[in-house]
């Protein structure tokens, strides 16, 4: 069943035509990845879905509800979590305070605590640093905090933008293991990732963007065997 559906989306930055009629489907329970070079339109796609940028044309459905022109906070309440590129944590707030900010619509302390504990279950390192300021965490820990904060509202769909950026190979492996575990626990994920090989290793399906257009879409396994994808994104000649 389709949880997220984009149909013929056109988005602009001023006069720049950033997305040129893209259509994307994310089904309940899937990991779907968007791959492409810098400037291809991957982050713009996520920003358009989350309401930070409204499409000039096309429709976006989340759980069958048209969110194309909704405000970002309303889209969050509709069930969308967005972990942006660069993490976007609050450096002068503690780990606990950052997580509480992620639960800004909840007024049930017990439910907030329960969801925080779920985040600590997925990221035990954060519990060890619960009173530490976000800005003093390592890059990997900040990424963990950003994802845990994104889970605080129990989103129907979690969008992750470049979660491995700037991390060591060991931490990249850890983050991707956690993303896979989150999906196995029931979280549907739309993943934007420069590391195409890692993304395709955990995704069910994928879309390749070039210059604001989708040029290939297929199962992740098939994309790994696609000659164009291998040459352009996997470093295989």
Short mmCIF file of N, CA, C and O in Angstrom, two decimals, residues 11-131:
data_model
loop_
_atom_site.label_atom_id
_atom_site.label_comp_id
_atom_site.label_asym_id
_atom_site.label_seq_id
_atom_site.Cartn_x
_atom_site.Cartn_y
_atom_site.Cartn_z
N UNK A 11 9.23 21.81 -8.80
CA UNK A 11 9.60 22.75 -7.75
C UNK A 11 10.64 23.73 -8.27
O UNK A 11 11.48 23.37 -9.11
N UNK A 12 10.58 24.94 -7.75
CA UNK A 12 11.46 26.01 -8.22
C UNK A 12 12.15 26.69 -7.04
O UNK A 12 11.57 26.81 -5.96
N UNK A 13 13.40 27.13 -7.26
CA UNK A 13 14.07 28.10 -6.40
C UNK A 13 14.14 29.39 -7.21
O UNK A 13 14.99 29.53 -8.09
N UNK A 14 13.21 30.30 -6.94
CA UNK A 14 13.14 31.49 -7.78
C UNK A 14 12.80 31.10 -9.20
O UNK A 14 11.76 30.47 -9.46
N UNK A 15 13.69 31.42 -10.14
CA UNK A 15 13.47 31.06 -11.54
C UNK A 15 14.14 29.74 -11.92
O UNK A 15 14.05 29.30 -13.07
N UNK A 16 14.82 29.12 -10.95
CA UNK A 16 15.52 27.86 -11.22
C UNK A 16 14.55 26.69 -11.09
O UNK A 16 13.96 26.47 -10.02
N UNK A 17 14.39 25.93 -12.15
CA UNK A 17 13.48 24.78 -12.18
C UNK A 17 14.22 23.58 -11.61
O UNK A 17 14.95 22.88 -12.31
N UNK A 18 14.04 23.33 -10.30
CA UNK A 18 14.84 22.33 -9.60
C UNK A 18 14.32 20.91 -9.79
O UNK A 18 15.11 19.98 -9.96
N UNK A 19 13.02 20.72 -9.70
CA UNK A 19 12.41 19.40 -9.93
C UNK A 19 11.50 19.49 -11.14
O UNK A 19 10.62 20.35 -11.20
N UNK A 20 11.70 18.59 -12.08
CA UNK A 20 11.06 18.72 -13.39
C UNK A 20 10.12 17.55 -13.67
O UNK A 20 10.36 16.71 -14.53
N UNK A 21 9.07 17.48 -12.86
CA UNK A 21 8.04 16.48 -13.11
C UNK A 21 8.35 15.11 -12.55
O UNK A 21 8.13 14.11 -13.23
N UNK A 22 8.85 15.04 -11.31
CA UNK A 22 9.20 13.74 -10.75
C UNK A 22 7.99 13.06 -10.11
O UNK A 22 7.10 13.72 -9.57
N UNK A 23 7.98 11.76 -10.18
CA UNK A 23 6.94 10.93 -9.54
C UNK A 23 7.63 9.84 -8.74
O UNK A 23 8.51 9.15 -9.27
N UNK A 24 7.25 9.70 -7.48
CA UNK A 24 7.89 8.76 -6.56
C UNK A 24 6.81 8.09 -5.71
O UNK A 24 5.85 8.74 -5.30
N UNK A 25 6.98 6.80 -5.46
CA UNK A 25 6.09 6.06 -4.57
C UNK A 25 6.91 5.41 -3.45
O UNK A 25 7.97 4.85 -3.72
N UNK A 26 6.40 5.53 -2.23
CA UNK A 26 7.00 4.81 -1.10
C UNK A 26 5.88 4.02 -0.44
O UNK A 26 4.90 4.59 0.04
N UNK A 27 6.03 2.71 -0.44
CA UNK A 27 5.00 1.85 0.14
C UNK A 27 5.26 1.62 1.63
O UNK A 27 6.39 1.71 2.11
N UNK A 28 4.20 1.32 2.32
CA UNK A 28 4.27 1.05 3.76
C UNK A 28 5.31 -0.04 4.02
O UNK A 28 5.32 -1.09 3.37
N UNK A 29 6.23 0.24 4.96
CA UNK A 29 7.21 -0.77 5.37
C UNK A 29 8.48 -0.83 4.54
O UNK A 29 9.35 -1.63 4.84
N UNK A 30 8.60 0.03 3.53
CA UNK A 30 9.76 0.00 2.66
C UNK A 30 10.88 0.93 3.13
O UNK A 30 10.65 1.88 3.88
N UNK A 31 12.09 0.66 2.64
CA UNK A 31 13.15 1.65 2.55
C UNK A 31 13.30 1.96 1.07
O UNK A 31 13.58 1.07 0.27
N UNK A 32 13.07 3.21 0.70
CA UNK A 32 13.26 3.66 -0.67
C UNK A 32 14.36 4.71 -0.67
O UNK A 32 14.38 5.60 0.18
N UNK A 33 15.29 4.59 -1.60
CA UNK A 33 16.41 5.53 -1.63
C UNK A 33 16.40 6.37 -2.90
O UNK A 33 15.99 5.90 -3.97
N UNK A 34 16.81 7.62 -2.76
CA UNK A 34 17.03 8.52 -3.89
C UNK A 34 18.53 8.70 -4.02
O UNK A 34 19.19 9.12 -3.07
N UNK A 35 19.08 8.37 -5.18
CA UNK A 35 20.51 8.55 -5.39
C UNK A 35 20.73 9.47 -6.59
O UNK A 35 19.88 9.60 -7.46
N UNK A 36 21.88 10.10 -6.58
CA UNK A 36 22.21 11.04 -7.65
C UNK A 36 23.36 11.92 -7.20
O UNK A 36 23.72 11.95 -6.02
N UNK A 37 23.94 12.65 -8.13
CA UNK A 37 25.07 13.51 -7.82
C UNK A 37 24.59 14.77 -7.09
O UNK A 37 23.38 15.03 -6.99
N UNK A 38 25.53 15.58 -6.60
CA UNK A 38 25.19 16.85 -5.99
C UNK A 38 24.44 17.72 -6.98
O UNK A 38 24.83 17.83 -8.15
N UNK A 39 23.37 18.34 -6.53
CA UNK A 39 22.59 19.21 -7.41
C UNK A 39 21.56 18.49 -8.25
O UNK A 39 20.87 19.11 -9.06
N UNK A 40 21.42 17.17 -8.04
CA UNK A 40 20.47 16.41 -8.87
C UNK A 40 19.03 16.66 -8.48
O UNK A 40 18.11 16.44 -9.27
N UNK A 41 18.81 17.10 -7.23
CA UNK A 41 17.45 17.36 -6.76
C UNK A 41 17.00 16.49 -5.60
O UNK A 41 15.82 16.52 -5.23
N UNK A 42 17.92 15.75 -5.00
CA UNK A 42 17.54 14.82 -3.93
C UNK A 42 17.02 15.57 -2.69
O UNK A 42 15.93 15.30 -2.20
N UNK A 43 17.83 16.50 -2.18
CA UNK A 43 17.41 17.24 -0.99
C UNK A 43 16.20 18.12 -1.29
O UNK A 43 15.33 18.32 -0.43
N UNK A 44 16.14 18.65 -2.50
CA UNK A 44 14.98 19.46 -2.90
C UNK A 44 13.71 18.63 -2.85
O UNK A 44 12.64 19.12 -2.45
N UNK A 45 13.81 17.37 -3.22
CA UNK A 45 12.64 16.48 -3.15
C UNK A 45 12.16 16.36 -1.71
O UNK A 45 10.96 16.49 -1.43
N UNK A 46 13.08 16.15 -0.77
CA UNK A 46 12.69 16.02 0.63
C UNK A 46 12.12 17.33 1.16
O UNK A 46 11.14 17.34 1.91
N UNK A 47 12.73 18.45 0.79
CA UNK A 47 12.24 19.76 1.24
C UNK A 47 10.84 20.03 0.69
O UNK A 47 10.01 20.64 1.38
N UNK A 48 10.58 19.57 -0.52
CA UNK A 48 9.25 19.76 -1.10
C UNK A 48 8.22 18.89 -0.38
O UNK A 48 7.10 19.35 -0.09
N UNK A 49 8.59 17.67 -0.07
CA UNK A 49 7.66 16.78 0.65
C UNK A 49 7.33 17.35 2.03
O UNK A 49 6.17 17.32 2.47
N UNK A 50 8.34 17.89 2.72
CA UNK A 50 8.13 18.36 4.10
C UNK A 50 7.55 19.77 4.17
O UNK A 50 7.35 20.29 5.27
N UNK A 51 7.27 20.39 3.03
CA UNK A 51 6.60 21.69 3.03
C UNK A 51 7.51 22.89 3.16
O UNK A 51 7.03 24.02 3.25
N UNK A 52 8.82 22.65 3.17
CA UNK A 52 9.75 23.77 3.21
C UNK A 52 9.82 24.47 1.86
O UNK A 52 10.27 25.62 1.76
N UNK A 53 9.37 23.77 0.84
CA UNK A 53 9.30 24.30 -0.52
C UNK A 53 8.02 23.74 -1.13
O UNK A 53 7.81 22.53 -1.13
N UNK A 54 7.15 24.61 -1.61
CA UNK A 54 5.89 24.13 -2.18
C UNK A 54 6.02 23.95 -3.69
O UNK A 54 6.57 24.82 -4.37
N UNK A 55 5.51 22.84 -4.20
CA UNK A 55 5.59 22.62 -5.65
C UNK A 55 4.69 23.59 -6.42
O UNK A 55 3.61 23.95 -5.94
N UNK A 56 5.15 23.99 -7.59
CA UNK A 56 4.32 24.83 -8.46
C UNK A 56 3.30 23.98 -9.22
O UNK A 56 2.31 24.49 -9.71
N UNK A 57 3.60 22.69 -9.32
CA UNK A 57 2.72 21.78 -10.06
C UNK A 57 2.88 20.39 -9.48
O UNK A 57 3.94 20.02 -8.99
N UNK A 58 1.80 19.61 -9.51
CA UNK A 58 1.85 18.23 -9.05
C UNK A 58 1.22 18.06 -7.68
O UNK A 58 0.87 19.03 -7.00
N UNK A 59 1.09 16.81 -7.27
CA UNK A 59 0.47 16.49 -5.99
C UNK A 59 1.37 15.58 -5.16
O UNK A 59 2.11 14.77 -5.69
N UNK A 60 1.27 15.77 -3.83
CA UNK A 60 1.98 14.92 -2.87
C UNK A 60 0.94 14.38 -1.90
O UNK A 60 0.25 15.15 -1.22
N UNK A 61 0.83 13.06 -1.83
CA UNK A 61 -0.12 12.43 -0.93
C UNK A 61 0.64 11.67 0.15
O UNK A 61 1.57 10.91 -0.15
N UNK A 62 0.25 11.88 1.39
CA UNK A 62 0.79 11.13 2.53
C UNK A 62 -0.37 10.40 3.18
O UNK A 62 -1.27 11.03 3.73
N UNK A 63 -0.34 9.07 3.07
CA UNK A 63 -1.46 8.29 3.59
C UNK A 63 -2.78 8.67 2.93
O UNK A 63 -3.83 8.64 3.56
N UNK A 64 -2.72 9.05 1.65
CA UNK A 64 -3.91 9.42 0.91
C UNK A 64 -4.34 10.87 1.07
O UNK A 64 -5.26 11.33 0.39
N UNK A 65 -3.66 11.63 1.95
CA UNK A 65 -4.01 13.03 2.21
C UNK A 65 -3.09 13.95 1.41
O UNK A 65 -1.87 13.77 1.41
N UNK A 66 -3.68 14.91 0.72
CA UNK A 66 -2.90 15.85 -0.08
C UNK A 66 -2.19 16.84 0.84
O UNK A 66 -2.83 17.65 1.53
N UNK A 67 -0.85 16.77 0.86
CA UNK A 67 -0.06 17.66 1.72
C UNK A 67 0.73 18.68 0.89
O UNK A 67 1.58 19.39 1.42
N UNK A 68 0.41 18.77 -0.41
CA UNK A 68 1.23 19.56 -1.35
C UNK A 68 1.43 21.00 -0.91
O UNK A 68 2.51 21.56 -1.10
N UNK A 69 0.39 21.61 -0.35
CA UNK A 69 0.46 23.02 0.01
C UNK A 69 0.33 23.25 1.51
O UNK A 69 0.12 24.38 1.96
N UNK A 70 0.47 22.21 2.29
CA UNK A 70 0.36 22.35 3.74
C UNK A 70 1.62 22.96 4.32
O UNK A 70 2.70 22.86 3.75
N UNK A 71 1.49 23.56 5.50
CA UNK A 71 2.64 24.13 6.19
C UNK A 71 3.45 23.01 6.85
O UNK A 71 2.89 21.95 7.21
N UNK A 72 4.75 23.25 7.03
CA UNK A 72 5.61 22.17 7.56
C UNK A 72 5.12 21.56 8.87
O UNK A 72 5.15 20.33 9.03
N UNK A 73 4.67 22.38 9.83
CA UNK A 73 4.27 21.81 11.13
C UNK A 73 3.03 20.93 10.98
O UNK A 73 2.87 19.93 11.69
N UNK A 74 2.16 21.28 10.02
CA UNK A 74 0.98 20.45 9.78
C UNK A 74 1.36 19.12 9.13
O UNK A 74 0.73 18.09 9.40
N UNK A 75 2.39 19.15 8.30
CA UNK A 75 2.86 17.92 7.66
C UNK A 75 3.50 17.00 8.70
O UNK A 75 3.33 15.78 8.66
N UNK A 76 4.21 17.58 9.65
CA UNK A 76 4.76 16.79 10.76
C UNK A 76 3.63 16.10 11.52
O UNK A 76 3.69 14.90 11.82
N UNK A 77 2.57 16.85 11.80
CA UNK A 77 1.43 16.28 12.53
C UNK A 77 0.71 15.21 11.72
O UNK A 77 0.08 14.32 12.28
N UNK A 78 0.84 15.28 10.38
CA UNK A 78 0.23 14.27 9.51
C UNK A 78 1.03 12.97 9.50
O UNK A 78 0.57 11.97 8.94
N UNK A 79 2.24 13.00 10.10
CA UNK A 79 3.00 11.75 10.23
C UNK A 79 4.33 11.70 9.54
O UNK A 79 4.88 10.62 9.31
N UNK A 80 4.90 12.88 9.22
CA UNK A 80 6.19 12.91 8.52
C UNK A 80 7.31 13.36 9.44
O UNK A 80 7.20 14.39 10.11
N UNK A 81 8.39 12.61 9.46
CA UNK A 81 9.61 13.02 10.16
C UNK A 81 10.70 13.30 9.15
O UNK A 81 10.85 12.56 8.17
N UNK A 82 11.45 14.38 9.35
CA UNK A 82 12.50 14.78 8.39
C UNK A 82 13.78 15.07 9.16
O UNK A 82 13.82 15.99 9.97
N UNK A 83 14.80 14.26 8.92
CA UNK A 83 16.12 14.49 9.50
C UNK A 83 16.97 15.12 8.40
O UNK A 83 17.38 14.45 7.47
N UNK A 84 17.22 16.44 8.50
CA UNK A 84 17.84 17.15 7.38
C UNK A 84 19.33 16.89 7.25
O UNK A 84 19.99 16.43 8.19
N UNK A 85 19.85 17.21 6.08
CA UNK A 85 21.29 17.20 5.87
C UNK A 85 21.93 18.18 6.85
O UNK A 85 21.43 19.28 7.06
N UNK A 86 23.03 17.78 7.47
CA UNK A 86 23.68 18.66 8.45
C UNK A 86 23.17 18.48 9.86
O UNK A 86 23.60 19.17 10.78
N UNK A 87 22.19 17.58 10.05
CA UNK A 87 21.69 17.14 11.35
C UNK A 87 20.76 18.13 12.03
O UNK A 87 19.72 17.76 12.52
N UNK A 88 21.13 19.41 12.10
CA UNK A 88 20.21 20.42 12.61
C UNK A 88 19.84 20.26 14.08
O UNK A 88 18.76 20.66 14.49
N UNK A 89 20.74 19.69 14.88
CA UNK A 89 20.45 19.60 16.32
C UNK A 89 20.65 20.97 16.97
O UNK A 89 21.20 21.89 16.38
N UNK A 90 20.18 21.09 18.22
CA UNK A 90 20.37 22.32 18.99
C UNK A 90 21.64 22.17 19.83
O UNK A 90 21.65 21.44 20.83
N UNK A 91 22.73 22.83 19.45
CA UNK A 91 24.02 22.59 20.11
C UNK A 91 24.07 23.02 21.57
O UNK A 91 24.85 22.47 22.35
N UNK A 92 23.24 23.99 21.95
CA UNK A 92 23.28 24.49 23.33
C UNK A 92 22.22 23.85 24.23
O UNK A 92 22.03 24.27 25.37
N UNK A 93 21.55 22.83 23.69
CA UNK A 93 20.63 22.04 24.50
C UNK A 93 21.22 20.67 24.74
O UNK A 93 22.01 20.17 23.94
N UNK A 94 20.86 20.06 25.85
CA UNK A 94 21.34 18.71 26.15
C UNK A 94 20.67 17.69 25.24
O UNK A 94 19.70 17.99 24.52
N UNK A 95 21.20 16.47 25.29
CA UNK A 95 20.59 15.38 24.53
C UNK A 95 19.12 15.24 24.90
O UNK A 95 18.23 15.17 24.03
N UNK A 96 18.82 15.24 26.19
CA UNK A 96 17.44 15.11 26.65
C UNK A 96 16.58 16.26 26.14
O UNK A 96 15.46 16.04 25.64
N UNK A 97 17.09 17.47 26.21
CA UNK A 97 16.32 18.63 25.75
C UNK A 97 16.10 18.60 24.25
O UNK A 97 15.02 18.99 23.77
N UNK A 98 17.09 18.14 23.49
CA UNK A 98 16.91 17.99 22.05
C UNK A 98 15.78 17.02 21.74
O UNK A 98 14.95 17.27 20.86
N UNK A 99 15.75 15.91 22.46
CA UNK A 99 14.71 14.91 22.24
C UNK A 99 13.34 15.46 22.64
O UNK A 99 12.34 15.21 21.95
N UNK A 100 13.30 16.20 23.72
CA UNK A 100 12.03 16.81 24.14
C UNK A 100 11.52 17.79 23.09
O UNK A 100 10.31 17.89 22.86
N UNK A 101 12.44 18.50 22.43
CA UNK A 101 12.04 19.41 21.35
C UNK A 101 11.41 18.64 20.19
O UNK A 101 10.53 19.15 19.50
N UNK A 102 11.86 17.40 20.00
CA UNK A 102 11.29 16.57 18.95
C UNK A 102 9.87 16.13 19.24
O UNK A 102 9.16 15.69 18.33
N UNK A 103 9.47 16.24 20.49
CA UNK A 103 8.11 15.83 20.90
C UNK A 103 7.26 17.06 21.19
O UNK A 103 6.42 17.05 22.09
N UNK A 104 7.45 18.13 20.41
CA UNK A 104 6.83 19.41 20.74
C UNK A 104 5.31 19.40 20.72
O UNK A 104 4.67 20.26 21.32
N UNK A 105 4.71 18.42 20.05
CA UNK A 105 3.24 18.40 20.00
C UNK A 105 2.63 17.54 21.11
O UNK A 105 1.41 17.51 21.27
N UNK A 106 3.45 16.83 21.85
CA UNK A 106 2.94 15.93 22.89
C UNK A 106 2.86 16.64 24.24
O UNK A 106 3.75 17.41 24.59
N UNK A 107 1.80 16.35 24.98
CA UNK A 107 1.70 16.91 26.33
C UNK A 107 1.53 15.83 27.39
O UNK A 107 1.11 16.09 28.50
N UNK A 108 1.87 14.60 27.01
CA UNK A 108 1.80 13.46 27.92
C UNK A 108 3.22 13.08 28.33
O UNK A 108 3.95 12.46 27.56
N UNK A 109 3.66 13.44 29.55
CA UNK A 109 5.03 13.16 29.99
C UNK A 109 5.41 11.69 29.91
O UNK A 109 6.55 11.36 29.57
N UNK A 110 4.47 10.81 30.21
CA UNK A 110 4.76 9.38 30.17
C UNK A 110 5.03 8.91 28.74
O UNK A 110 5.91 8.09 28.50
N UNK A 111 4.25 9.45 27.79
CA UNK A 111 4.46 9.08 26.39
C UNK A 111 5.78 9.63 25.88
O UNK A 111 6.49 8.96 25.12
N UNK A 112 6.11 10.85 26.28
CA UNK A 112 7.40 11.43 25.89
C UNK A 112 8.54 10.56 26.43
O UNK A 112 9.50 10.26 25.71
N UNK A 113 8.42 10.14 27.67
CA UNK A 113 9.45 9.29 28.29
C UNK A 113 9.55 7.95 27.56
O UNK A 113 10.67 7.45 27.32
N UNK A 114 8.41 7.40 27.19
CA UNK A 114 8.41 6.10 26.50
C UNK A 114 9.13 6.22 25.16
O UNK A 114 9.93 5.35 24.79
N UNK A 115 8.85 7.29 24.44
CA UNK A 115 9.47 7.46 23.13
C UNK A 115 10.95 7.77 23.25
O UNK A 115 11.76 7.38 22.42
N UNK A 116 11.31 8.48 24.31
CA UNK A 116 12.72 8.76 24.54
C UNK A 116 13.47 7.46 24.83
O UNK A 116 14.58 7.26 24.33
N UNK A 117 12.84 6.59 25.59
CA UNK A 117 13.48 5.30 25.90
C UNK A 117 13.63 4.45 24.65
O UNK A 117 14.60 3.70 24.52
N UNK A 118 12.68 4.56 23.72
CA UNK A 118 12.82 3.84 22.45
C UNK A 118 14.04 4.35 21.69
O UNK A 118 14.82 3.57 21.13
N UNK A 119 14.23 5.68 21.70
CA UNK A 119 15.42 6.26 21.07
C UNK A 119 16.70 5.77 21.73
O UNK A 119 17.68 5.46 21.04
N UNK A 120 16.68 5.65 23.04
CA UNK A 120 17.86 5.17 23.77
C UNK A 120 18.10 3.68 23.50
O UNK A 120 19.24 3.21 23.52
N UNK A 121 17.00 2.95 23.26
CA UNK A 121 17.15 1.53 22.91
C UNK A 121 17.87 1.39 21.58
O UNK A 121 18.73 0.52 21.40
N UNK A 122 17.53 2.28 20.62
CA UNK A 122 18.16 2.24 19.30
C UNK A 122 19.57 2.83 19.34
O UNK A 122 20.45 2.40 18.60
N UNK A 123 19.78 3.81 20.22
CA UNK A 123 21.06 4.52 20.30
C UNK A 123 21.53 4.56 21.76
O UNK A 123 21.42 5.61 22.42
N UNK A 124 22.03 3.45 22.30
CA UNK A 124 22.43 3.41 23.71
C UNK A 124 23.44 4.49 24.08
O UNK A 124 23.47 4.95 25.23
N UNK A 125 24.28 4.89 23.12
CA UNK A 125 25.30 5.90 23.41
C UNK A 125 24.67 7.22 23.84
O UNK A 125 25.23 7.97 24.64
N UNK A 126 23.48 7.53 23.31
CA UNK A 126 22.82 8.78 23.68
C UNK A 126 22.40 8.78 25.15
O UNK A 126 22.43 9.82 25.80
N UNK A 127 22.00 7.61 25.65
CA UNK A 127 21.59 7.55 27.06
C UNK A 127 22.77 7.84 27.97
O UNK A 127 22.61 8.48 29.02
N UNK A 128 23.95 7.40 27.54
CA UNK A 128 25.16 7.67 28.33
C UNK A 128 25.48 9.17 28.36
O UNK A 128 26.18 9.64 29.25
N UNK A 129 24.96 9.90 27.37
CA UNK A 129 25.27 11.33 27.23
C UNK A 129 24.01 12.19 27.39
O UNK A 129 23.92 13.28 26.84
N UNK A 130 23.06 11.70 28.14
CA UNK A 130 21.74 12.33 28.22
C UNK A 130 21.80 13.79 28.68
O UNK A 130 21.00 14.62 28.24
N UNK A 131 22.77 14.13 29.52
CA UNK A 131 22.87 15.51 30.02
C UNK A 131 23.99 16.30 29.35
O UNK A 131 24.33 17.39 29.79
#
